[in-house]
């Protein structure tokens, strides 16, 4: 796609990200393309919502993030509002979401501008709640310690409340988490799937994740790894005090609701790691698959399992010696057999 305007999300604490951002600005200037920084704030100034950031940046048609997966998530929450593609630039580590190394950013921009890139869609989550989310002033400093000021409370996407709760303008690529506030007290939650009670949990928290987020907090809490091509909603309890401590995977059209039980303390709600509000006993949130996916720029066929192997250090296992043969079912140059024609297969290797 020809690029008309670029939005930049930069990890300002990393010199290589700052240098890479200047390279992007110079490339844009050389091609007569507008470029604006987004998701930025200074000191204790109020942070802007995703839609406010988009308007301030002049509605870019490509967002470039320079940092790790955390920086990418900052760009994703903005891009998903308007179906804008995101190009993640990595800074030396193997990220699950970033696409190109900082040294190759000009080449990547040229490929996108010339139409030599593809678009990969990832499922996202949104949310309803029993009431609008708010961040109590006495909680913001604690919950956002070391992060800078909090994002503004999620605005209501639909001002009506007719028993279905309040629709909130929230986008999560990885997960939505409800967790305890008090160190010495767990949070008590009723967990409902498709409107029916699954169980009541006393736990440190509960994670509702996308397949993309299955390699993030949910994985750290013992959850499974899902292919990011799937459409599913992953529920994983965090340190529950009960025998049933397993992850439950629901279909994408099955909503998952979490209610803070009357005997529980308050609970914090975070979206992709960003604190967004506090729930009181009796409050609930409903997490649902969002109608819009996130659109990732891909310069080559996605290799999720290769990244998984590297990121999780599976190459360090004692039994990882190569067997000396070609990878099974990795699609040789020969035509695909009829019994495999329905499968998702990578393109043939080129020499």
PDB file of C-alpha atoms in Angstrom, residues 72-333:
ATOM      1  CA  UNK A  72       4.108  -2.593  20.039  1.00  0.00           C
ATOM      2  CA  UNK A  73       1.073  -2.994  22.301  1.00  0.00           C
ATOM      3  CA  UNK A  74       0.973   0.772  22.816  1.00  0.00           C
ATOM      4  CA  UNK A  75       0.725   1.238  19.070  1.00  0.00           C
ATOM      5  CA  UNK A  76      -1.754  -1.606  18.671  1.00  0.00           C
ATOM      6  CA  UNK A  77      -4.358  -0.060  20.996  1.00  0.00           C
ATOM      7  CA  UNK A  78      -4.395   3.004  18.774  1.00  0.00           C
ATOM      8  CA  UNK A  79      -4.186   1.264  15.399  1.00  0.00           C
ATOM      9  CA  UNK A  80      -7.067  -1.105  16.086  1.00  0.00           C
ATOM     10  CA  UNK A  81      -9.468   1.831  16.433  1.00  0.00           C
ATOM     11  CA  UNK A  82      -9.324   2.553  12.689  1.00  0.00           C
ATOM     12  CA  UNK A  83      -8.067  -0.690  11.078  1.00  0.00           C
ATOM     13  CA  UNK A  84      -4.595   0.808  10.592  1.00  0.00           C
ATOM     14  CA  UNK A  85      -1.681  -1.508   9.859  1.00  0.00           C
ATOM     15  CA  UNK A  86       1.190  -1.721  12.364  1.00  0.00           C
ATOM     16  CA  UNK A  87       4.863  -2.328  11.581  1.00  0.00           C
ATOM     17  CA  UNK A  88       6.804  -3.431  14.647  1.00  0.00           C
ATOM     18  CA  UNK A  89      10.545  -2.651  14.655  1.00  0.00           C
ATOM     19  CA  UNK A  90      12.571  -4.827  17.013  1.00  0.00           C
ATOM     20  CA  UNK A  91      15.645  -3.719  18.943  1.00  0.00           C
ATOM     21  CA  UNK A  92      17.776  -6.830  19.101  1.00  0.00           C
ATOM     22  CA  UNK A  93      15.515  -9.367  20.803  1.00  0.00           C
ATOM     23  CA  UNK A  94      13.191 -11.915  19.248  1.00  0.00           C
ATOM     24  CA  UNK A  95       9.706 -10.476  19.742  1.00  0.00           C
ATOM     25  CA  UNK A  96       6.482 -12.328  19.076  1.00  0.00           C
ATOM     26  CA  UNK A  97       4.878  -9.230  17.559  1.00  0.00           C
ATOM     27  CA  UNK A  98       7.641  -7.119  16.033  1.00  0.00           C
ATOM     28  CA  UNK A  99       8.535  -7.774  12.402  1.00  0.00           C
ATOM     29  CA  UNK A 100      11.844  -6.212  11.409  1.00  0.00           C
ATOM     30  CA  UNK A 101      15.187  -5.255  12.939  1.00  0.00           C
ATOM     31  CA  UNK A 102      15.929  -1.584  13.531  1.00  0.00           C
ATOM     32  CA  UNK A 103      18.765  -1.709  11.004  1.00  0.00           C
ATOM     33  CA  UNK A 104      16.330  -2.805   8.281  1.00  0.00           C
ATOM     34  CA  UNK A 105      13.597  -0.241   8.926  1.00  0.00           C
ATOM     35  CA  UNK A 106      14.167   1.741   5.704  1.00  0.00           C
ATOM     36  CA  UNK A 107      14.008  -1.428   3.619  1.00  0.00           C
ATOM     37  CA  UNK A 108      10.814  -2.435   5.438  1.00  0.00           C
ATOM     38  CA  UNK A 109       9.186   0.946   4.774  1.00  0.00           C
ATOM     39  CA  UNK A 110      10.130   0.711   1.101  1.00  0.00           C
ATOM     40  CA  UNK A 111       8.508  -2.738   0.907  1.00  0.00           C
ATOM     41  CA  UNK A 112       5.280  -1.498   2.492  1.00  0.00           C
ATOM     42  CA  UNK A 113       5.193   1.612   0.324  1.00  0.00           C
ATOM     43  CA  UNK A 114       5.735  -0.461  -2.846  1.00  0.00           C
ATOM     44  CA  UNK A 115       3.063  -3.015  -1.942  1.00  0.00           C
ATOM     45  CA  UNK A 116       5.508  -5.861  -1.278  1.00  0.00           C
ATOM     46  CA  UNK A 117       4.161  -6.577   2.209  1.00  0.00           C
ATOM     47  CA  UNK A 118       1.172  -8.563   3.412  1.00  0.00           C
ATOM     48  CA  UNK A 119      -1.314  -8.093   6.241  1.00  0.00           C
ATOM     49  CA  UNK A 120      -1.819 -10.612   9.046  1.00  0.00           C
ATOM     50  CA  UNK A 121      -4.941 -10.246  11.183  1.00  0.00           C
ATOM     51  CA  UNK A 122      -4.948 -10.930  14.923  1.00  0.00           C
ATOM     52  CA  UNK A 123      -8.016 -11.295  17.096  1.00  0.00           C
ATOM     53  CA  UNK A 124      -8.557  -8.610  19.755  1.00  0.00           C
ATOM     54  CA  UNK A 125     -10.764  -8.289  22.844  1.00  0.00           C
ATOM     55  CA  UNK A 126     -13.113  -5.594  24.058  1.00  0.00           C
ATOM     56  CA  UNK A 127     -15.179  -5.244  27.191  1.00  0.00           C
ATOM     57  CA  UNK A 128     -18.509  -4.487  28.831  1.00  0.00           C
ATOM     58  CA  UNK A 129     -18.869  -3.702  32.513  1.00  0.00           C
ATOM     59  CA  UNK A 130     -21.513  -3.206  35.151  1.00  0.00           C
ATOM     60  CA  UNK A 131     -20.459   0.455  35.297  1.00  0.00           C
ATOM     61  CA  UNK A 132     -17.845   2.729  33.676  1.00  0.00           C
ATOM     62  CA  UNK A 133     -14.321   2.007  34.889  1.00  0.00           C
ATOM     63  CA  UNK A 134     -12.595   4.601  37.030  1.00  0.00           C
ATOM     64  CA  UNK A 135      -9.148   4.901  38.578  1.00  0.00           C
ATOM     65  CA  UNK A 136      -9.468   6.153  42.195  1.00  0.00           C
ATOM     66  CA  UNK A 137      -6.978   8.915  42.898  1.00  0.00           C
ATOM     67  CA  UNK A 138      -5.602   7.034  45.895  1.00  0.00           C
ATOM     68  CA  UNK A 139      -4.873   3.986  43.709  1.00  0.00           C
ATOM     69  CA  UNK A 140      -3.313   5.516  40.583  1.00  0.00           C
ATOM     70  CA  UNK A 141       0.116   6.183  42.091  1.00  0.00           C
ATOM     71  CA  UNK A 142       0.321   2.611  43.410  1.00  0.00           C
ATOM     72  CA  UNK A 143      -0.975   0.824  40.312  1.00  0.00           C
ATOM     73  CA  UNK A 144       1.040   2.954  37.887  1.00  0.00           C
ATOM     74  CA  UNK A 145       4.288   3.095  39.859  1.00  0.00           C
ATOM     75  CA  UNK A 146       7.175   3.310  37.394  1.00  0.00           C
ATOM     76  CA  UNK A 147       4.844   3.539  34.375  1.00  0.00           C
ATOM     77  CA  UNK A 148       4.074   7.232  34.160  1.00  0.00           C
ATOM     78  CA  UNK A 149       0.526   8.550  34.404  1.00  0.00           C
ATOM     79  CA  UNK A 150      -2.388   6.218  33.780  1.00  0.00           C
ATOM     80  CA  UNK A 151      -4.355   6.127  30.574  1.00  0.00           C
ATOM     81  CA  UNK A 152      -7.700   7.909  30.888  1.00  0.00           C
ATOM     82  CA  UNK A 153     -10.687   5.781  31.932  1.00  0.00           C
ATOM     83  CA  UNK A 154     -12.105   3.848  28.968  1.00  0.00           C
ATOM     84  CA  UNK A 155     -14.899   5.922  27.420  1.00  0.00           C
ATOM     85  CA  UNK A 156     -18.317   4.409  26.876  1.00  0.00           C
ATOM     86  CA  UNK A 157     -18.799   3.129  23.340  1.00  0.00           C
ATOM     87  CA  UNK A 158     -22.556   3.024  23.920  1.00  0.00           C
ATOM     88  CA  UNK A 159     -24.130   5.302  26.572  1.00  0.00           C
ATOM     89  CA  UNK A 160     -27.162   3.058  27.055  1.00  0.00           C
ATOM     90  CA  UNK A 161     -27.370   0.451  29.815  1.00  0.00           C
ATOM     91  CA  UNK A 162     -30.197  -2.033  29.395  1.00  0.00           C
ATOM     92  CA  UNK A 163     -29.127  -4.992  31.507  1.00  0.00           C
ATOM     93  CA  UNK A 164     -26.234  -5.897  29.222  1.00  0.00           C
ATOM     94  CA  UNK A 165     -23.825  -3.608  31.025  1.00  0.00           C
ATOM     95  CA  UNK A 166     -21.931  -0.631  29.657  1.00  0.00           C
ATOM     96  CA  UNK A 167     -20.013  -1.059  26.392  1.00  0.00           C
ATOM     97  CA  UNK A 168     -16.487   0.350  26.846  1.00  0.00           C
ATOM     98  CA  UNK A 169     -14.125   1.591  24.142  1.00  0.00           C
ATOM     99  CA  UNK A 170     -11.342  -0.861  24.984  1.00  0.00           C
ATOM    100  CA  UNK A 171      -9.018  -2.865  22.740  1.00  0.00           C
ATOM    101  CA  UNK A 172      -6.760  -5.648  24.038  1.00  0.00           C
ATOM    102  CA  UNK A 173      -4.391  -7.583  21.813  1.00  0.00           C
ATOM    103  CA  UNK A 174      -2.966  -9.740  24.617  1.00  0.00           C
ATOM    104  CA  UNK A 175      -5.255  -9.858  27.636  1.00  0.00           C
ATOM    105  CA  UNK A 176      -7.619  -8.300  30.132  1.00  0.00           C
ATOM    106  CA  UNK A 177      -6.735  -9.088  33.742  1.00  0.00           C
ATOM    107  CA  UNK A 178      -8.552  -8.774  37.063  1.00  0.00           C
ATOM    108  CA  UNK A 179      -6.243  -9.106  40.074  1.00  0.00           C
ATOM    109  CA  UNK A 180      -6.051  -8.478  43.780  1.00  0.00           C
ATOM    110  CA  UNK A 181      -5.104  -5.129  45.247  1.00  0.00           C
ATOM    111  CA  UNK A 182      -4.127  -6.191  48.762  1.00  0.00           C
ATOM    112  CA  UNK A 183      -0.966  -8.257  49.117  1.00  0.00           C
ATOM    113  CA  UNK A 184      -2.359 -10.266  52.015  1.00  0.00           C
ATOM    114  CA  UNK A 185      -5.773 -10.974  50.493  1.00  0.00           C
ATOM    115  CA  UNK A 186      -6.859 -12.818  47.379  1.00  0.00           C
ATOM    116  CA  UNK A 187      -9.636 -11.662  45.114  1.00  0.00           C
ATOM    117  CA  UNK A 188     -12.826 -13.730  44.961  1.00  0.00           C
ATOM    118  CA  UNK A 189     -14.390 -13.992  41.515  1.00  0.00           C
ATOM    119  CA  UNK A 190     -17.387 -15.670  39.972  1.00  0.00           C
ATOM    120  CA  UNK A 191     -16.436 -16.762  36.456  1.00  0.00           C
ATOM    121  CA  UNK A 192     -19.189 -17.089  33.847  1.00  0.00           C
ATOM    122  CA  UNK A 193     -18.845 -18.438  30.310  1.00  0.00           C
ATOM    123  CA  UNK A 194     -21.699 -17.809  27.878  1.00  0.00           C
ATOM    124  CA  UNK A 195     -23.802 -16.535  30.771  1.00  0.00           C
ATOM    125  CA  UNK A 196     -23.458 -19.669  32.909  1.00  0.00           C
ATOM    126  CA  UNK A 197     -21.422 -19.947  36.093  1.00  0.00           C
ATOM    127  CA  UNK A 198     -18.263 -22.021  35.624  1.00  0.00           C
ATOM    128  CA  UNK A 199     -16.878 -21.690  39.155  1.00  0.00           C
ATOM    129  CA  UNK A 200     -16.041 -19.255  41.934  1.00  0.00           C
ATOM    130  CA  UNK A 201     -12.334 -18.659  42.418  1.00  0.00           C
ATOM    131  CA  UNK A 202     -10.253 -17.331  45.281  1.00  0.00           C
ATOM    132  CA  UNK A 203      -7.026 -16.366  43.535  1.00  0.00           C
ATOM    133  CA  UNK A 204      -4.386 -13.729  42.945  1.00  0.00           C
ATOM    134  CA  UNK A 205      -6.230 -12.877  39.764  1.00  0.00           C
ATOM    135  CA  UNK A 206      -7.760 -14.075  36.515  1.00  0.00           C
ATOM    136  CA  UNK A 207      -6.585 -13.591  32.938  1.00  0.00           C
ATOM    137  CA  UNK A 208      -8.760 -13.511  29.833  1.00  0.00           C
ATOM    138  CA  UNK A 209      -6.458 -13.667  26.819  1.00  0.00           C
ATOM    139  CA  UNK A 210      -6.436 -13.901  23.059  1.00  0.00           C
ATOM    140  CA  UNK A 211      -4.414 -16.572  21.236  1.00  0.00           C
ATOM    141  CA  UNK A 212      -1.791 -13.866  20.701  1.00  0.00           C
ATOM    142  CA  UNK A 213      -1.734 -13.264  24.452  1.00  0.00           C
ATOM    143  CA  UNK A 214      -1.361 -16.962  25.221  1.00  0.00           C
ATOM    144  CA  UNK A 215       2.436 -16.476  25.174  1.00  0.00           C
ATOM    145  CA  UNK A 216       2.284 -13.536  27.605  1.00  0.00           C
ATOM    146  CA  UNK A 217       0.894 -13.395  31.182  1.00  0.00           C
ATOM    147  CA  UNK A 218      -1.353 -16.408  30.624  1.00  0.00           C
ATOM    148  CA  UNK A 219       1.680 -18.525  29.722  1.00  0.00           C
ATOM    149  CA  UNK A 220       3.525 -17.331  32.848  1.00  0.00           C
ATOM    150  CA  UNK A 221       0.490 -18.416  34.914  1.00  0.00           C
ATOM    151  CA  UNK A 222       0.602 -21.939  33.446  1.00  0.00           C
ATOM    152  CA  UNK A 223      -1.668 -21.522  30.434  1.00  0.00           C
ATOM    153  CA  UNK A 224      -1.196 -23.219  27.050  1.00  0.00           C
ATOM    154  CA  UNK A 225       0.273 -21.776  23.864  1.00  0.00           C
ATOM    155  CA  UNK A 226      -2.274 -21.235  21.082  1.00  0.00           C
ATOM    156  CA  UNK A 227      -1.648 -20.520  17.427  1.00  0.00           C
ATOM    157  CA  UNK A 228      -2.282 -16.806  16.805  1.00  0.00           C
ATOM    158  CA  UNK A 229      -4.316 -17.826  13.747  1.00  0.00           C
ATOM    159  CA  UNK A 230      -7.025 -19.228  16.044  1.00  0.00           C
ATOM    160  CA  UNK A 231     -10.143 -17.418  17.221  1.00  0.00           C
ATOM    161  CA  UNK A 232     -10.592 -18.340  20.871  1.00  0.00           C
ATOM    162  CA  UNK A 233     -10.828 -16.754  24.327  1.00  0.00           C
ATOM    163  CA  UNK A 234      -8.444 -18.134  26.959  1.00  0.00           C
ATOM    164  CA  UNK A 235      -9.327 -18.035  30.675  1.00  0.00           C
ATOM    165  CA  UNK A 236      -6.447 -18.723  33.097  1.00  0.00           C
ATOM    166  CA  UNK A 237      -6.682 -18.307  36.893  1.00  0.00           C
ATOM    167  CA  UNK A 238      -3.616 -16.972  38.707  1.00  0.00           C
ATOM    168  CA  UNK A 239      -2.596 -18.971  41.798  1.00  0.00           C
ATOM    169  CA  UNK A 240      -6.135 -20.156  42.650  1.00  0.00           C
ATOM    170  CA  UNK A 241      -6.884 -21.791  46.005  1.00  0.00           C
ATOM    171  CA  UNK A 242      -8.785 -24.733  44.565  1.00  0.00           C
ATOM    172  CA  UNK A 243      -8.109 -28.100  42.993  1.00  0.00           C
ATOM    173  CA  UNK A 244      -9.316 -27.079  39.538  1.00  0.00           C
ATOM    174  CA  UNK A 245      -6.569 -24.692  38.463  1.00  0.00           C
ATOM    175  CA  UNK A 246      -6.581 -25.340  34.727  1.00  0.00           C
ATOM    176  CA  UNK A 247      -7.050 -23.023  31.785  1.00  0.00           C
ATOM    177  CA  UNK A 248     -10.390 -23.091  29.968  1.00  0.00           C
ATOM    178  CA  UNK A 249     -10.478 -22.230  26.273  1.00  0.00           C
ATOM    179  CA  UNK A 250     -13.782 -20.866  24.998  1.00  0.00           C
ATOM    180  CA  UNK A 251     -14.823 -20.251  21.422  1.00  0.00           C
ATOM    181  CA  UNK A 252     -14.524 -16.684  20.179  1.00  0.00           C
ATOM    182  CA  UNK A 253     -18.307 -16.187  20.252  1.00  0.00           C
ATOM    183  CA  UNK A 254     -18.556 -17.211  23.936  1.00  0.00           C
ATOM    184  CA  UNK A 255     -18.247 -14.225  26.321  1.00  0.00           C
ATOM    185  CA  UNK A 256     -16.410 -14.574  29.630  1.00  0.00           C
ATOM    186  CA  UNK A 257     -17.625 -12.518  32.600  1.00  0.00           C
ATOM    187  CA  UNK A 258     -15.841 -11.967  35.914  1.00  0.00           C
ATOM    188  CA  UNK A 259     -17.837 -10.746  38.940  1.00  0.00           C
ATOM    189  CA  UNK A 260     -16.133  -9.577  42.146  1.00  0.00           C
ATOM    190  CA  UNK A 261     -17.951 -11.496  44.889  1.00  0.00           C
ATOM    191  CA  UNK A 262     -19.446  -9.703  47.933  1.00  0.00           C
ATOM    192  CA  UNK A 263     -16.877 -11.075  50.394  1.00  0.00           C
ATOM    193  CA  UNK A 264     -13.921 -10.065  48.201  1.00  0.00           C
ATOM    194  CA  UNK A 265     -11.785  -6.983  48.433  1.00  0.00           C
ATOM    195  CA  UNK A 266     -11.406  -4.540  45.580  1.00  0.00           C
ATOM    196  CA  UNK A 267      -9.765  -5.689  42.355  1.00  0.00           C
ATOM    197  CA  UNK A 268      -7.717  -3.921  39.684  1.00  0.00           C
ATOM    198  CA  UNK A 269      -8.483  -4.212  35.956  1.00  0.00           C
ATOM    199  CA  UNK A 270      -5.664  -3.959  33.431  1.00  0.00           C
ATOM    200  CA  UNK A 271      -5.735  -4.079  29.638  1.00  0.00           C
ATOM    201  CA  UNK A 272      -2.545  -5.305  27.958  1.00  0.00           C
ATOM    202  CA  UNK A 273      -0.670  -4.534  31.157  1.00  0.00           C
ATOM    203  CA  UNK A 274      -2.057  -0.993  31.533  1.00  0.00           C
ATOM    204  CA  UNK A 275      -4.141  -0.333  34.689  1.00  0.00           C
ATOM    205  CA  UNK A 276      -7.551   0.953  33.627  1.00  0.00           C
ATOM    206  CA  UNK A 277      -9.761   0.858  36.707  1.00  0.00           C
ATOM    207  CA  UNK A 278     -10.784  -0.673  40.022  1.00  0.00           C
ATOM    208  CA  UNK A 279     -13.762  -2.942  40.700  1.00  0.00           C
ATOM    209  CA  UNK A 280     -15.697  -2.992  43.963  1.00  0.00           C
ATOM    210  CA  UNK A 281     -17.470  -6.086  45.364  1.00  0.00           C
ATOM    211  CA  UNK A 282     -20.520  -6.739  43.204  1.00  0.00           C
ATOM    212  CA  UNK A 283     -19.025  -5.160  40.069  1.00  0.00           C
ATOM    213  CA  UNK A 284     -18.417  -7.245  36.958  1.00  0.00           C
ATOM    214  CA  UNK A 285     -16.747  -7.086  33.566  1.00  0.00           C
ATOM    215  CA  UNK A 286     -17.569  -9.069  30.449  1.00  0.00           C
ATOM    216  CA  UNK A 287     -14.741  -9.818  28.009  1.00  0.00           C
ATOM    217  CA  UNK A 288     -15.711 -10.483  24.409  1.00  0.00           C
ATOM    218  CA  UNK A 289     -14.036 -10.889  21.032  1.00  0.00           C
ATOM    219  CA  UNK A 290     -13.877  -7.513  19.309  1.00  0.00           C
ATOM    220  CA  UNK A 291     -15.436  -7.140  15.863  1.00  0.00           C
ATOM    221  CA  UNK A 292     -12.219  -5.647  14.450  1.00  0.00           C
ATOM    222  CA  UNK A 293      -8.883  -7.490  14.335  1.00  0.00           C
ATOM    223  CA  UNK A 294      -5.467  -5.876  14.557  1.00  0.00           C
ATOM    224  CA  UNK A 295      -3.687  -5.727  11.185  1.00  0.00           C
ATOM    225  CA  UNK A 296       0.035  -6.532  11.324  1.00  0.00           C
ATOM    226  CA  UNK A 297       2.478  -5.780   8.525  1.00  0.00           C
ATOM    227  CA  UNK A 298       4.320  -8.909   7.425  1.00  0.00           C
ATOM    228  CA  UNK A 299       7.328  -8.748   5.109  1.00  0.00           C
ATOM    229  CA  UNK A 300       7.668 -12.534   4.870  1.00  0.00           C
ATOM    230  CA  UNK A 301       5.474 -15.534   5.742  1.00  0.00           C
ATOM    231  CA  UNK A 302       4.821 -15.639   9.488  1.00  0.00           C
ATOM    232  CA  UNK A 303       7.001 -18.098  11.432  1.00  0.00           C
ATOM    233  CA  UNK A 304       5.280 -18.208  14.815  1.00  0.00           C
ATOM    234  CA  UNK A 305       6.681 -21.591  15.802  1.00  0.00           C
ATOM    235  CA  UNK A 306      10.213 -20.569  14.873  1.00  0.00           C
ATOM    236  CA  UNK A 307       9.843 -17.519  17.085  1.00  0.00           C
ATOM    237  CA  UNK A 308       8.376 -19.683  19.844  1.00  0.00           C
ATOM    238  CA  UNK A 309      11.379 -22.005  19.610  1.00  0.00           C
ATOM    239  CA  UNK A 310      13.813 -19.096  19.924  1.00  0.00           C
ATOM    240  CA  UNK A 311      11.902 -16.987  22.452  1.00  0.00           C
ATOM    241  CA  UNK A 312      11.298 -19.885  24.830  1.00  0.00           C
ATOM    242  CA  UNK A 313      14.868 -21.150  24.367  1.00  0.00           C
ATOM    243  CA  UNK A 314      13.722 -24.544  23.159  1.00  0.00           C
ATOM    244  CA  UNK A 315      17.036 -24.781  21.334  1.00  0.00           C
ATOM    245  CA  UNK A 316      18.723 -25.159  24.734  1.00  0.00           C
ATOM    246  CA  UNK A 317      17.003 -28.469  25.517  1.00  0.00           C
ATOM    247  CA  UNK A 318      19.381 -31.472  25.700  1.00  0.00           C
ATOM    248  CA  UNK A 319      17.507 -33.317  22.951  1.00  0.00           C
ATOM    249  CA  UNK A 320      17.534 -30.514  20.377  1.00  0.00           C
ATOM    250  CA  UNK A 321      20.345 -31.798  18.164  1.00  0.00           C
ATOM    251  CA  UNK A 322      19.294 -31.569  14.525  1.00  0.00           C
ATOM    252  CA  UNK A 323      18.404 -34.906  12.972  1.00  0.00           C
ATOM    253  CA  UNK A 324      20.088 -33.982   9.710  1.00  0.00           C
ATOM    254  CA  UNK A 325      16.944 -34.334   7.604  1.00  0.00           C
ATOM    255  CA  UNK A 326      14.585 -31.785   6.097  1.00  0.00           C
ATOM    256  CA  UNK A 327      11.657 -30.599   8.202  1.00  0.00           C
ATOM    257  CA  UNK A 328       8.594 -32.873   7.752  1.00  0.00           C
ATOM    258  CA  UNK A 329       5.586 -31.241   6.070  1.00  0.00           C
ATOM    259  CA  UNK A 330       7.451 -27.993   5.492  1.00  0.00           C
ATOM    260  CA  UNK A 331       6.200 -27.954   1.898  1.00  0.00           C
ATOM    261  CA  UNK A 332       8.828 -28.962  -0.631  1.00  0.00           C
ATOM    262  CA  UNK A 333       8.759 -27.422  -4.095  1.00  0.00           C
TER     263      UNK A 333
END
